[in-house]
PDB file of C-alpha atoms in Angstrom:
ATOM      1  CA  MET A   1       0.064  -0.027   0.037  1.00 44.00           C
ATOM      2  CA  ALA A   2       1.083   3.452  -0.827  1.00 48.00           C
ATOM      3  CA  ALA A   3       2.189   5.557   2.167  1.00 49.00           C
ATOM      4  CA  THR A   4      -0.336   8.110   3.162  1.00 53.00           C
ATOM      5  CA  ALA A   5       0.992  11.842   2.675  1.00 51.00           C
ATOM      6  CA  ALA A   6       1.712  13.723   5.939  1.00 50.00           C
ATOM      7  CA  SER A   7      -0.459  16.581   6.941  1.00 51.00           C
ATOM      8  CA  PRO A   8       0.942  20.050   6.868  1.00 51.00           C
ATOM      9  CA  ILE A   9       1.140  20.409  10.570  1.00 50.00           C
ATOM     10  CA  GLU A  10       2.890  16.812  11.020  1.00 54.00           C
ATOM     11  CA  ALA A  11       5.223  17.728   8.247  1.00 54.00           C
ATOM     12  CA  VAL A  12       6.638  20.708  10.530  1.00 55.00           C
ATOM     13  CA  PRO A  13       9.430  19.214  12.998  1.00 66.00           C
ATOM     14  CA  PRO A  14       8.171  19.727  16.989  1.00 70.00           C
ATOM     15  CA  ARG A  15      11.099  22.126  17.410  1.00 73.00           C
ATOM     16  CA  ALA A  16      10.141  24.392  14.528  1.00 72.00           C
ATOM     17  CA  ARG A  17       6.459  24.336  15.955  1.00 71.00           C
ATOM     18  CA  VAL A  18       7.623  25.469  19.394  1.00 72.00           C
ATOM     19  CA  ASN A  19       9.649  28.295  17.977  1.00 79.00           C
ATOM     20  CA  ARG A  20       7.072  29.427  15.567  1.00 81.00           C
ATOM     21  CA  GLN A  21       4.586  29.546  18.641  1.00 83.00           C
ATOM     22  CA  ALA A  22       6.987  31.299  20.854  1.00 82.00           C
ATOM     23  CA  LEU A  23       7.429  33.986  18.053  1.00 84.00           C
ATOM     24  CA  ILE A  24       3.741  34.366  17.608  1.00 86.00           C
ATOM     25  CA  GLU A  25       3.430  34.982  21.550  1.00 85.00           C
ATOM     26  CA  LYS A  26       6.259  37.444  21.574  1.00 86.00           C
ATOM     27  CA  LEU A  27       4.868  39.447  18.530  1.00 87.00           C
ATOM     28  CA  VAL A  28       1.504  39.579  20.280  1.00 87.00           C
ATOM     29  CA  GLY A  29       2.873  40.693  23.527  1.00 86.00           C
ATOM     30  CA  MET A  30       4.962  43.361  21.795  1.00 90.00           C
ATOM     31  CA  GLY A  31       1.729  44.447  20.023  1.00 89.00           C
ATOM     32  CA  PHE A  32      -0.234  44.667  23.316  1.00 90.00           C
ATOM     33  CA  ALA A  33       2.750  46.771  25.032  1.00 89.00           C
ATOM     34  CA  PHE A  34       3.415  49.077  21.988  1.00 90.00           C
ATOM     35  CA  PRO A  35       0.536  51.644  22.685  1.00 91.00           C
ATOM     36  CA  ALA A  36       1.930  51.861  26.382  1.00 91.00           C
ATOM     37  CA  PHE A  37       5.434  52.219  25.323  1.00 90.00           C
ATOM     38  CA  LEU A  38       4.389  54.911  22.773  1.00 93.00           C
ATOM     39  CA  LEU A  39       2.584  56.898  25.368  1.00 92.00           C
ATOM     40  CA  LEU A  40       5.710  56.540  27.712  1.00 91.00           C
ATOM     41  CA  LEU A  41       7.703  57.731  24.991  1.00 91.00           C
ATOM     42  CA  VAL A  42       5.677  60.836  23.983  1.00 91.00           C
ATOM     43  CA  ILE A  43       4.895  61.971  27.687  1.00 91.00           C
ATOM     44  CA  THR A  44       7.889  61.000  29.524  1.00 89.00           C
ATOM     45  CA  ILE A  45      10.916  60.116  27.689  1.00 91.00           C
ATOM     46  CA  THR A  46      10.788  62.647  24.853  1.00 93.00           C
ATOM     47  CA  PRO A  47      10.204  65.629  27.418  1.00 91.00           C
ATOM     48  CA  LEU A  48      13.126  64.438  29.423  1.00 91.00           C
ATOM     49  CA  ILE A  49      15.381  64.207  26.557  1.00 93.00           C
ATOM     50  CA  VAL A  50      14.221  67.946  25.418  1.00 92.00           C
ATOM     51  CA  LEU A  51      14.579  69.035  29.096  1.00 92.00           C
ATOM     52  CA  PHE A  52      18.168  67.601  29.100  1.00 93.00           C
ATOM     53  CA  TYR A  53      19.008  69.381  25.760  1.00 93.00           C
ATOM     54  CA  LEU A  54      17.829  72.792  26.860  1.00 91.00           C
ATOM     55  CA  SER A  55      19.769  72.434  30.141  1.00 93.00           C
ATOM     56  CA  LEU A  56      22.870  72.533  27.802  1.00 92.00           C
ATOM     57  CA  THR A  57      22.004  75.773  26.090  1.00 92.00           C
ATOM     58  CA  ASP A  58      21.577  79.457  26.943  1.00 90.00           C
ATOM     59  CA  TYR A  59      17.808  79.352  25.540  1.00 88.00           C
ATOM     60  CA  GLU A  60      15.462  81.935  26.990  1.00 86.00           C
ATOM     61  CA  LEU A  61      11.531  82.018  26.019  1.00 80.00           C
ATOM     62  CA  GLY A  62      11.261  83.745  22.803  1.00 77.00           C
ATOM     63  CA  ALA A  63      14.696  83.955  21.850  1.00 77.00           C
ATOM     64  CA  LEU A  64      15.788  83.005  18.149  1.00 77.00           C
ATOM     65  CA  ASP A  65      19.209  82.015  18.701  1.00 83.00           C
ATOM     66  CA  VAL A  66      20.307  79.156  20.923  1.00 85.00           C
ATOM     67  CA  ALA A  67      23.849  78.608  21.911  1.00 89.00           C
ATOM     68  CA  ASN A  68      25.513  75.562  23.332  1.00 90.00           C
ATOM     69  CA  VAL A  69      26.977  76.504  26.856  1.00 90.00           C
ATOM     70  CA  GLY A  70      27.686  72.809  28.014  1.00 87.00           C
ATOM     71  CA  LEU A  71      27.664  72.538  31.790  1.00 90.00           C
ATOM     72  CA  GLY A  72      27.596  76.295  32.449  1.00 91.00           C
ATOM     73  CA  ASN A  73      23.881  76.200  33.842  1.00 92.00           C
ATOM     74  CA  PHE A  74      24.936  73.723  36.044  1.00 93.00           C
ATOM     75  CA  GLN A  75      27.958  75.491  37.386  1.00 93.00           C
ATOM     76  CA  LYS A  76      25.755  78.546  37.691  1.00 92.00           C
ATOM     77  CA  ALA A  77      23.520  76.715  39.990  1.00 92.00           C
ATOM     78  CA  MET A  78      26.034  75.645  42.265  1.00 91.00           C
ATOM     79  CA  SER A  79      27.137  79.038  42.878  1.00 92.00           C
ATOM     80  CA  ASP A  80      23.535  80.683  42.941  1.00 92.00           C
ATOM     81  CA  PRO A  81      22.662  81.551  46.600  1.00 93.00           C
ATOM     82  CA  VAL A  82      18.923  81.443  45.723  1.00 92.00           C
ATOM     83  CA  PHE A  83      19.240  77.849  44.518  1.00 92.00           C
ATOM     84  CA  ARG A  84      21.206  77.050  47.519  1.00 93.00           C
ATOM     85  CA  ARG A  85      18.607  78.548  49.720  1.00 94.00           C
ATOM     86  CA  SER A  86      15.770  76.887  47.983  1.00 94.00           C
ATOM     87  CA  LEU A  87      17.442  73.479  48.034  1.00 92.00           C
ATOM     88  CA  TRP A  88      17.895  73.839  51.870  1.00 94.00           C
ATOM     89  CA  ASN A  89      14.393  75.006  52.452  1.00 95.00           C
ATOM     90  CA  THR A  90      13.273  71.919  50.554  1.00 94.00           C
ATOM     91  CA  VAL A  91      15.551  69.586  52.770  1.00 93.00           C
ATOM     92  CA  LEU A  92      14.044  71.294  55.762  1.00 95.00           C
ATOM     93  CA  TYR A  93      10.602  71.075  54.777  1.00 95.00           C
ATOM     94  CA  VAL A  94      10.943  67.336  54.027  1.00 94.00           C
ATOM     95  CA  SER A  95      12.841  66.651  57.556  1.00 94.00           C
ATOM     96  CA  ILE A  96       9.583  68.014  58.976  1.00 95.00           C
ATOM     97  CA  VAL A  97       6.974  66.287  56.872  1.00 96.00           C
ATOM     98  CA  LEU A  98       8.587  63.073  56.311  1.00 94.00           C
ATOM     99  CA  PRO A  99       8.455  61.850  60.092  1.00 94.00           C
ATOM    100  CA  GLY A 100       5.209  63.705  60.887  1.00 95.00           C
ATOM    101  CA  ALA A 101       3.259  62.293  58.032  1.00 95.00           C
ATOM    102  CA  VAL A 102       4.803  58.633  58.399  1.00 95.00           C
ATOM    103  CA  GLY A 103       4.316  58.448  62.271  1.00 94.00           C
ATOM    104  CA  LEU A 104       0.976  60.169  62.432  1.00 95.00           C
ATOM    105  CA  GLY A 105      -0.377  57.987  59.545  1.00 94.00           C
ATOM    106  CA  LEU A 106       0.948  54.735  61.407  1.00 93.00           C
ATOM    107  CA  LEU A 107      -0.593  55.903  64.566  1.00 92.00           C
ATOM    108  CA  VAL A 108      -4.137  56.810  63.103  1.00 93.00           C
ATOM    109  CA  ALA A 109      -4.072  53.562  61.379  1.00 92.00           C
ATOM    110  CA  VAL A 110      -3.422  51.629  64.289  1.00 89.00           C
ATOM    111  CA  LEU A 111      -6.173  53.379  66.205  1.00 89.00           C
ATOM    112  CA  VAL A 112      -8.577  53.150  63.368  1.00 90.00           C
ATOM    113  CA  HIS A 113      -7.879  49.411  62.763  1.00 87.00           C
ATOM    114  CA  GLY A 114      -8.971  48.604  66.216  1.00 79.00           C
ATOM    115  CA  ARG A 115     -12.467  50.037  65.661  1.00 83.00           C
ATOM    116  CA  ARG A 116     -15.294  47.940  64.322  1.00 81.00           C
ATOM    117  CA  ARG A 117     -18.569  50.136  64.053  1.00 84.00           C
ATOM    118  CA  THR A 118     -16.944  53.676  63.431  1.00 86.00           C
ATOM    119  CA  ARG A 119     -13.934  52.598  61.130  1.00 85.00           C
ATOM    120  CA  SER A 120     -15.563  53.283  57.912  1.00 86.00           C
ATOM    121  CA  PHE A 121     -16.395  56.924  59.427  1.00 88.00           C
ATOM    122  CA  TYR A 122     -12.821  57.506  60.509  1.00 86.00           C
ATOM    123  CA  GLU A 123     -11.441  56.450  57.231  1.00 87.00           C
ATOM    124  CA  VAL A 124     -13.497  58.868  55.341  1.00 87.00           C
ATOM    125  CA  ILE A 125     -12.684  61.816  57.733  1.00 89.00           C
ATOM    126  CA  TYR A 126      -8.920  61.154  57.343  1.00 88.00           C
ATOM    127  CA  PHE A 127      -8.954  60.588  53.816  1.00 88.00           C
ATOM    128  CA  LEU A 128     -10.836  63.775  52.857  1.00 88.00           C
ATOM    129  CA  PRO A 129      -7.581  65.935  52.602  1.00 88.00           C
ATOM    130  CA  VAL A 130      -6.155  63.467  50.153  1.00 86.00           C
ATOM    131  CA  THR A 131      -9.333  63.836  47.707  1.00 86.00           C
ATOM    132  CA  SER A 132      -9.413  67.527  48.080  1.00 83.00           C
ATOM    133  CA  THR A 133      -7.795  69.981  45.583  1.00 84.00           C
ATOM    134  CA  LEU A 134      -4.694  71.358  47.401  1.00 83.00           C
ATOM    135  CA  ILE A 135      -4.916  74.723  45.874  1.00 84.00           C
ATOM    136  CA  ALA A 136      -8.283  75.238  47.041  1.00 86.00           C
ATOM    137  CA  MET A 137      -7.424  73.885  50.650  1.00 89.00           C
ATOM    138  CA  ALA A 138      -4.303  76.169  50.552  1.00 89.00           C
ATOM    139  CA  THR A 139      -6.688  79.182  50.170  1.00 88.00           C
ATOM    140  CA  VAL A 140      -8.839  77.983  52.960  1.00 90.00           C
ATOM    141  CA  TRP A 141      -5.868  77.679  55.333  1.00 92.00           C
ATOM    142  CA  GLN A 142      -4.782  81.095  54.336  1.00 90.00           C
ATOM    143  CA  VAL A 143      -8.026  82.298  55.700  1.00 90.00           C
ATOM    144  CA  LEU A 144      -7.712  80.206  58.930  1.00 91.00           C
ATOM    145  CA  LEU A 145      -4.310  81.499  59.452  1.00 91.00           C
ATOM    146  CA  HIS A 146      -4.965  85.203  58.995  1.00 88.00           C
ATOM    147  CA  PRO A 147      -3.710  87.237  61.778  1.00 86.00           C
ATOM    148  CA  ARG A 148      -6.790  89.270  62.150  1.00 85.00           C
ATOM    149  CA  LEU A 149      -9.653  87.305  60.667  1.00 85.00           C
ATOM    150  CA  GLY A 150      -8.377  83.798  61.100  1.00 89.00           C
ATOM    151  CA  PRO A 151     -10.253  81.526  63.719  1.00 92.00           C
ATOM    152  CA  ILE A 152      -6.833  80.074  64.901  1.00 91.00           C
ATOM    153  CA  ASN A 153      -5.468  83.626  65.655  1.00 90.00           C
ATOM    154  CA  ALA A 154      -8.856  84.380  67.453  1.00 90.00           C
ATOM    155  CA  PHE A 155      -8.402  81.390  69.627  1.00 90.00           C
ATOM    156  CA  LEU A 156      -4.866  82.443  70.399  1.00 90.00           C
ATOM    157  CA  ARG A 157      -5.909  85.849  71.569  1.00 89.00           C
ATOM    158  CA  GLU A 158      -8.601  84.203  73.629  1.00 89.00           C
ATOM    159  CA  ILE A 159      -6.217  82.115  75.539  1.00 89.00           C
ATOM    160  CA  GLY A 160      -3.758  84.923  75.951  1.00 86.00           C
ATOM    161  CA  ILE A 161      -1.090  84.133  73.641  1.00 86.00           C
ATOM    162  CA  GLY A 162      -1.743  86.887  71.145  1.00 83.00           C
ATOM    163  CA  GLU A 163      -1.554  86.960  67.236  1.00 86.00           C
ATOM    164  CA  VAL A 164       0.872  84.751  65.521  1.00 87.00           C
ATOM    165  CA  ALA A 165       2.005  85.749  62.033  1.00 88.00           C
ATOM    166  CA  PHE A 166       2.248  82.115  60.775  1.00 90.00           C
ATOM    167  CA  LEU A 167       2.942  83.306  56.953  1.00 90.00           C
ATOM    168  CA  SER A 168       4.703  86.478  57.445  1.00 89.00           C
ATOM    169  CA  ASP A 169       7.167  85.484  59.908  1.00 89.00           C
ATOM    170  CA  PRO A 170      10.414  84.008  58.292  1.00 90.00           C
ATOM    171  CA  SER A 171      10.751  81.589  61.275  1.00 91.00           C
ATOM    172  CA  LEU A 172       7.418  80.395  61.078  1.00 92.00           C
ATOM    173  CA  ALA A 173       6.461  80.403  57.494  1.00 93.00           C
ATOM    174  CA  LEU A 174       8.165  77.001  56.219  1.00 94.00           C
ATOM    175  CA  PRO A 175       7.242  75.025  59.299  1.00 94.00           C
ATOM    176  CA  THR A 176       3.466  76.205  59.027  1.00 94.00           C
ATOM    177  CA  LEU A 177       3.582  74.928  55.233  1.00 95.00           C
ATOM    178  CA  ALA A 178       5.117  71.632  56.671  1.00 95.00           C
ATOM    179  CA  VAL A 179       2.229  71.247  59.000  1.00 94.00           C
ATOM    180  CA  ILE A 180      -0.104  71.564  56.155  1.00 94.00           C
ATOM    181  CA  GLY A 181       1.566  69.227  54.174  1.00 94.00           C
ATOM    182  CA  ILE A 182       1.518  66.565  57.084  1.00 95.00           C
ATOM    183  CA  TRP A 183      -2.325  67.206  57.288  1.00 93.00           C
ATOM    184  CA  GLN A 184      -2.535  66.443  53.589  1.00 92.00           C
ATOM    185  CA  LEU A 185      -0.439  63.137  53.644  1.00 94.00           C
ATOM    186  CA  VAL A 186      -1.642  61.526  56.995  1.00 94.00           C
ATOM    187  CA  GLY A 187      -4.919  60.221  55.166  1.00 92.00           C
ATOM    188  CA  PHE A 188      -3.041  58.469  52.304  1.00 93.00           C
ATOM    189  CA  ASN A 189      -0.341  56.966  54.555  1.00 95.00           C
ATOM    190  CA  MET A 190      -3.072  55.663  56.815  1.00 94.00           C
ATOM    191  CA  VAL A 191      -4.886  53.848  54.040  1.00 93.00           C
ATOM    192  CA  LEU A 192      -1.495  52.189  53.054  1.00 93.00           C
ATOM    193  CA  PHE A 193      -0.806  51.238  57.013  1.00 94.00           C
ATOM    194  CA  LEU A 194      -4.267  49.822  57.073  1.00 92.00           C
ATOM    195  CA  ALA A 195      -3.765  47.535  54.068  1.00 90.00           C
ATOM    196  CA  GLY A 196      -0.584  46.215  55.899  1.00 90.00           C
ATOM    197  CA  LEU A 197      -2.230  45.726  59.236  1.00 89.00           C
ATOM    198  CA  SER A 198      -5.067  43.987  57.658  1.00 88.00           C
ATOM    199  CA  ALA A 199      -2.443  41.285  56.105  1.00 86.00           C
ATOM    200  CA  ILE A 200      -1.053  40.394  59.484  1.00 84.00           C
ATOM    201  CA  PRO A 201      -2.477  37.046  60.338  1.00 84.00           C
ATOM    202  CA  LYS A 202      -4.448  37.223  63.740  1.00 82.00           C
ATOM    203  CA  ASP A 203      -3.114  33.870  64.805  1.00 83.00           C
ATOM    204  CA  LEU A 204       0.200  35.722  65.521  1.00 81.00           C
ATOM    205  CA  TYR A 205      -1.433  37.960  68.128  1.00 78.00           C
ATOM    206  CA  GLU A 206      -3.054  34.871  69.774  1.00 77.00           C
ATOM    207  CA  ALA A 207       0.141  33.141  69.993  1.00 81.00           C
ATOM    208  CA  ALA A 208       1.981  36.117  71.374  1.00 76.00           C
ATOM    209  CA  GLU A 209      -0.758  36.574  74.073  1.00 77.00           C
ATOM    210  CA  ILE A 210      -0.343  32.995  75.037  1.00 77.00           C
ATOM    211  CA  ASP A 211       3.337  33.481  75.307  1.00 72.00           C
ATOM    212  CA  GLY A 212       2.976  36.213  77.776  1.00 73.00           C
ATOM    213  CA  CYS A 213       2.971  39.248  75.423  1.00 75.00           C
ATOM    214  CA  ALA A 214      -0.285  40.782  76.729  1.00 69.00           C
ATOM    215  CA  SER A 215       0.169  44.494  76.533  1.00 74.00           C
ATOM    216  CA  GLY A 216      -0.651  46.443  73.270  1.00 74.00           C
ATOM    217  CA  ILE A 217       2.733  48.097  73.200  1.00 81.00           C
ATOM    218  CA  ASP A 218       4.572  44.698  73.320  1.00 79.00           C
ATOM    219  CA  ARG A 219       2.588  43.273  70.655  1.00 80.00           C
ATOM    220  CA  PHE A 220       3.061  46.190  68.376  1.00 83.00           C
ATOM    221  CA  LEU A 221       6.896  46.199  69.014  1.00 81.00           C
ATOM    222  CA  THR A 222       7.192  42.392  68.412  1.00 83.00           C
ATOM    223  CA  ILE A 223       4.547  41.717  65.717  1.00 83.00           C
ATOM    224  CA  THR A 224       3.147  44.733  64.189  1.00 84.00           C
ATOM    225  CA  TRP A 225       6.062  46.871  63.540  1.00 87.00           C
ATOM    226  CA  PRO A 226       8.442  44.134  62.118  1.00 85.00           C
ATOM    227  CA  LEU A 227       5.660  42.740  59.823  1.00 87.00           C
ATOM    228  CA  LEU A 228       4.948  46.379  58.738  1.00 89.00           C
ATOM    229  CA  GLY A 229       8.384  46.704  57.395  1.00 86.00           C
ATOM    230  CA  PRO A 230       7.666  46.707  53.543  1.00 86.00           C
ATOM    231  CA  THR A 231       4.681  48.804  53.972  1.00 90.00           C
ATOM    232  CA  THR A 232       6.765  51.415  56.131  1.00 89.00           C
ATOM    233  CA  MET A 233       9.358  51.465  53.341  1.00 88.00           C
ATOM    234  CA  PHE A 234       6.922  51.937  50.591  1.00 89.00           C
ATOM    235  CA  VAL A 235       5.435  54.732  52.703  1.00 93.00           C
ATOM    236  CA  ILE A 236       8.520  56.586  53.537  1.00 91.00           C
ATOM    237  CA  VAL A 237       9.787  56.448  50.049  1.00 89.00           C
ATOM    238  CA  THR A 238       6.481  57.944  48.513  1.00 91.00           C
ATOM    239  CA  THR A 239       6.296  60.679  51.188  1.00 93.00           C
ATOM    240  CA  SER A 240       9.732  61.765  50.505  1.00 92.00           C
ATOM    241  CA  ILE A 241       9.070  62.161  46.873  1.00 90.00           C
ATOM    242  CA  THR A 242       5.782  63.902  47.415  1.00 92.00           C
ATOM    243  CA  ALA A 243       7.368  66.366  50.067  1.00 93.00           C
ATOM    244  CA  PHE A 244      10.144  67.033  47.511  1.00 92.00           C
ATOM    245  CA  LYS A 245       7.596  68.146  45.086  1.00 91.00           C
ATOM    246  CA  VAL A 246       5.834  70.762  47.351  1.00 92.00           C
ATOM    247  CA  PHE A 247       4.625  73.554  45.145  1.00 92.00           C
ATOM    248  CA  ASP A 248       0.882  74.470  45.385  1.00 90.00           C
ATOM    249  CA  THR A 249       0.887  75.783  49.038  1.00 91.00           C
ATOM    250  CA  VAL A 250       4.001  77.763  48.567  1.00 93.00           C
ATOM    251  CA  ALA A 251       2.468  79.281  45.182  1.00 92.00           C
ATOM    252  CA  VAL A 252      -0.878  80.091  46.858  1.00 90.00           C
ATOM    253  CA  MET A 253       0.202  81.051  50.416  1.00 92.00           C
ATOM    254  CA  THR A 254       3.698  82.380  50.624  1.00 91.00           C
ATOM    255  CA  ARG A 255       4.894  82.930  47.110  1.00 91.00           C
ATOM    256  CA  GLY A 256       8.390  82.060  48.518  1.00 90.00           C
ATOM    257  CA  GLY A 257       8.233  84.694  51.033  1.00 85.00           C
ATOM    258  CA  PRO A 258       8.894  86.357  53.463  1.00 89.00           C
ATOM    259  CA  ALA A 259      12.424  87.286  52.281  1.00 87.00           C
ATOM    260  CA  GLY A 260      12.794  83.818  50.442  1.00 90.00           C
ATOM    261  CA  ALA A 261      12.160  81.949  53.720  1.00 92.00           C
ATOM    262  CA  SER A 262       9.742  79.453  52.100  1.00 93.00           C
ATOM    263  CA  GLU A 263      11.139  79.423  48.554  1.00 93.00           C
ATOM    264  CA  VAL A 264      11.532  75.783  47.868  1.00 94.00           C
ATOM    265  CA  LEU A 265      13.292  74.204  44.918  1.00 93.00           C
ATOM    266  CA  LEU A 266      10.110  73.632  42.632  1.00 93.00           C
ATOM    267  CA  TYR A 267       9.062  77.328  43.185  1.00 94.00           C
ATOM    268  CA  ALA A 268      12.476  78.490  42.147  1.00 93.00           C
ATOM    269  CA  VAL A 269      12.370  76.372  39.155  1.00 93.00           C
ATOM    270  CA  TYR A 270       8.877  78.097  38.325  1.00 93.00           C
ATOM    271  CA  LEU A 271      10.232  81.675  38.927  1.00 93.00           C
ATOM    272  CA  GLU A 272      13.091  80.966  36.378  1.00 92.00           C
ATOM    273  CA  GLY A 273      11.153  79.361  33.809  1.00 90.00           C
ATOM    274  CA  PHE A 274       7.847  81.130  33.776  1.00 90.00           C
ATOM    275  CA  GLN A 275       8.493  84.695  35.546  1.00 90.00           C
ATOM    276  CA  TYR A 276      12.169  85.326  34.471  1.00 89.00           C
ATOM    277  CA  PHE A 277      11.829  83.193  31.053  1.00 89.00           C
ATOM    278  CA  HIS A 278      15.386  81.782  31.746  1.00 90.00           C
ATOM    279  CA  THR A 279      14.292  78.571  30.288  1.00 90.00           C
ATOM    280  CA  ALA A 280      17.508  76.861  29.886  1.00 93.00           C
ATOM    281  CA  TYR A 281      18.618  77.500  33.460  1.00 93.00           C
ATOM    282  CA  ALA A 282      15.108  76.201  35.024  1.00 93.00           C
ATOM    283  CA  ALA A 283      15.835  73.158  32.705  1.00 93.00           C
ATOM    284  CA  ALA A 284      19.266  72.649  34.472  1.00 93.00           C
ATOM    285  CA  LEU A 285      17.411  73.010  37.930  1.00 93.00           C
ATOM    286  CA  THR A 286      14.839  70.526  37.114  1.00 93.00           C
ATOM    287  CA  ILE A 287      17.545  67.949  36.022  1.00 93.00           C
ATOM    288  CA  ILE A 288      19.285  68.621  39.363  1.00 91.00           C
ATOM    289  CA  PHE A 289      16.092  68.330  41.095  1.00 91.00           C
ATOM    290  CA  LEU A 290      15.242  64.675  39.355  1.00 90.00           C
ATOM    291  CA  VAL A 291      18.841  63.482  40.202  1.00 90.00           C
ATOM    292  CA  PHE A 292      18.427  64.524  43.699  1.00 87.00           C
ATOM    293  CA  ILE A 293      15.287  62.875  44.201  1.00 88.00           C
ATOM    294  CA  LEU A 294      16.552  59.699  42.417  1.00 88.00           C
ATOM    295  CA  ILE A 295      19.695  59.510  44.545  1.00 87.00           C
ATOM    296  CA  PHE A 296      17.674  60.132  47.754  1.00 83.00           C
ATOM    297  CA  SER A 297      15.120  57.469  47.022  1.00 82.00           C
ATOM    298  CA  VAL A 298      17.720  54.752  46.036  1.00 84.00           C
ATOM    299  CA  ILE A 299      19.583  55.542  49.269  1.00 83.00           C
ATOM    300  CA  GLN A 300      16.457  55.298  51.137  1.00 78.00           C
ATOM    301  CA  THR A 301      15.257  51.856  49.429  1.00 76.00           C
ATOM    302  CA  PHE A 302      18.794  50.254  50.000  1.00 80.00           C
ATOM    303  CA  VAL A 303      19.199  51.472  53.517  1.00 76.00           C
ATOM    304  CA  LEU A 304      15.612  50.558  54.619  1.00 72.00           C
ATOM    305  CA  ASP A 305      15.680  47.270  52.613  1.00 70.00           C
ATOM    306  CA  ARG A 306      18.276  45.880  54.902  1.00 69.00           C
ATOM    307  CA  ARG A 307      15.998  46.314  58.006  1.00 66.00           C
ATOM    308  CA  VAL A 308      12.807  45.082  56.444  1.00 65.00           C
ATOM    309  CA  HIS A 309      11.286  41.576  57.382  1.00 56.00           C
ATOM    310  CA  TYR A 310       9.350  40.204  54.262  1.00 53.00           C
TER     311      TYR A 310
END
């Protein structure tokens, strides 16, 4: 009998079929990922390339000629007292907001997590500042802190302290903005810590209580705090980045004053780029800002990762 002809599928060697299937899957995956990559290229990578190019020139908004100045803008920034002051103000702001927002967020999360009937109510109350527009809330805070008309100073006058110039005193302007930043971040950090607390098995607490760990502080230090390590690391990094990006409250409430006491790095970039039209210098300051945040976040991640129990 004549041998039956092999089907086209059987004629292809098994290894070739596997390779062809892998190639098809790879092409399909690339097809699905291409729109996201194109979007990333348009809104992130291309602006960064343009930003870096502008930082190496002397371009000013409206100028027809552009000359390459190399690292001149970066050298100017290093010797600029306004830049150094804004950098110091930013670091000081972060040093106040970071422990305040993380510590209060953890405290509120622990207190809210233990409630049953009123938990949802407190979650909504503490999360409201996160959902509100910060520029609008900055205007509200400006009214609250007004020396004459604000209710906060009215209360201080009633108890005999007197009026406090929260926004016009150089020594109080930046700490006041930092307190507002903490108020705005506590609710978001609370939600993250609540998620971490919900992931801790209750059996561990029962076992600890049997072993003699009866007080709430002991249970927190031996179980809750170590197991919240990954959540805490994430909260610290995100809070640091958010604090470094402070701009809205400064632009609305103090405009960098008084006498530059609250002028932070992003507000200095805004002034150089959109008020003085020094576009190239503002681009250089933005590059420095991005590099500073990147280095700070990487250091935080590597240092904290060694102390985290997964």
